[in-house]
C-alpha atoms as one frame of an Amber mdcrd trajectory, in Angstrom:
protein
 -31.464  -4.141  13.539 -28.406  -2.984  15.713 -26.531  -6.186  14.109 -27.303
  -5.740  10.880 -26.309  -1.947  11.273 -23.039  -3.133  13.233 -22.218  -5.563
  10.263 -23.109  -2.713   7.911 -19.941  -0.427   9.590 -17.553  -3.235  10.195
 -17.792  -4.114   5.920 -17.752  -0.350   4.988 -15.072   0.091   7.490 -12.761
  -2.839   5.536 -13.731  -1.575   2.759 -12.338   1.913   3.165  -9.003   0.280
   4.971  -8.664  -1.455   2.005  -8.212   1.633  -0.445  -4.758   1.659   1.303
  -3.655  -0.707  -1.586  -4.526   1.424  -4.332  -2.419   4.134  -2.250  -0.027
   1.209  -2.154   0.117   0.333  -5.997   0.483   4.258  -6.730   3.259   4.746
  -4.635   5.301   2.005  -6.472   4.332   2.962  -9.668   5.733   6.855  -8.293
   9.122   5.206  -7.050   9.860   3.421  -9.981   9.065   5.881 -12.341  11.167
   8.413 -10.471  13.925   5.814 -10.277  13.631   5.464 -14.196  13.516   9.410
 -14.975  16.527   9.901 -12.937  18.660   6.741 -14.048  17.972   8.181 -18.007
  19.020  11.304 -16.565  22.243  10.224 -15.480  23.025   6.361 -16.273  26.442
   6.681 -14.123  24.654   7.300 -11.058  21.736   4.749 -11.400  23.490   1.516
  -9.873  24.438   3.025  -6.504  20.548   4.312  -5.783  19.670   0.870  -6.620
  19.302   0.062  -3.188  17.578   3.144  -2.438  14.866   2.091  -5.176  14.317
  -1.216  -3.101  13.673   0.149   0.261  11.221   2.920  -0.481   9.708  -0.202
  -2.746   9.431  -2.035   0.673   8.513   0.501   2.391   5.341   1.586   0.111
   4.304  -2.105   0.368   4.315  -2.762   4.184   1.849   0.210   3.601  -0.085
  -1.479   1.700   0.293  -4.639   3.954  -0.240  -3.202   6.945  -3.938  -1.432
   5.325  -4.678  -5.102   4.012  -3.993  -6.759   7.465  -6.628  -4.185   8.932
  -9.164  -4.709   6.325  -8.900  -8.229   7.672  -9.073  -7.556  11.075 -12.358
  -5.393  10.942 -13.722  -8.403   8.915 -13.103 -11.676  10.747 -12.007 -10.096
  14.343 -14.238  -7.389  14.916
């Protein structure tokens, strides 16, 4: 019984690490659509925040990374 309940915890434990991906998915979808508002805003200014756009793209999915790499963990090393 204590194994089955330890299993139990260690797949509803991945399985709330791995909501991090949705978070992940929404806050690229947020960045990009910002990027777009503001680039129709002003067209001139779009090409220097380029780079800008690209990091906090990166950044939002090492999030996401990093909450898959845990999921992982609490399956297979735990």
């Amino acid at each position: 019984m204590e194994g089955e309940l330890a299993l139990m915890g260690k797949y509803i434990g991945a399985g709330l690490a791995a909501f991090g991906l949705a978070g992940a998915g929404i806050g690229v979808g947020n960045i990009a659509s910002n990027f777009l508002a503001g680039a129709l805003r002003n067209p001139a200014a779009a090409p220097s925040q380029t780079a800008n756009l690209f990091v906090g793209i990166a950044f939002a999915e090492a999030l996401g990374i990093f909450s898959f790499l845990i999921a992982l963990l609490l399956m297979f090393a735990v």
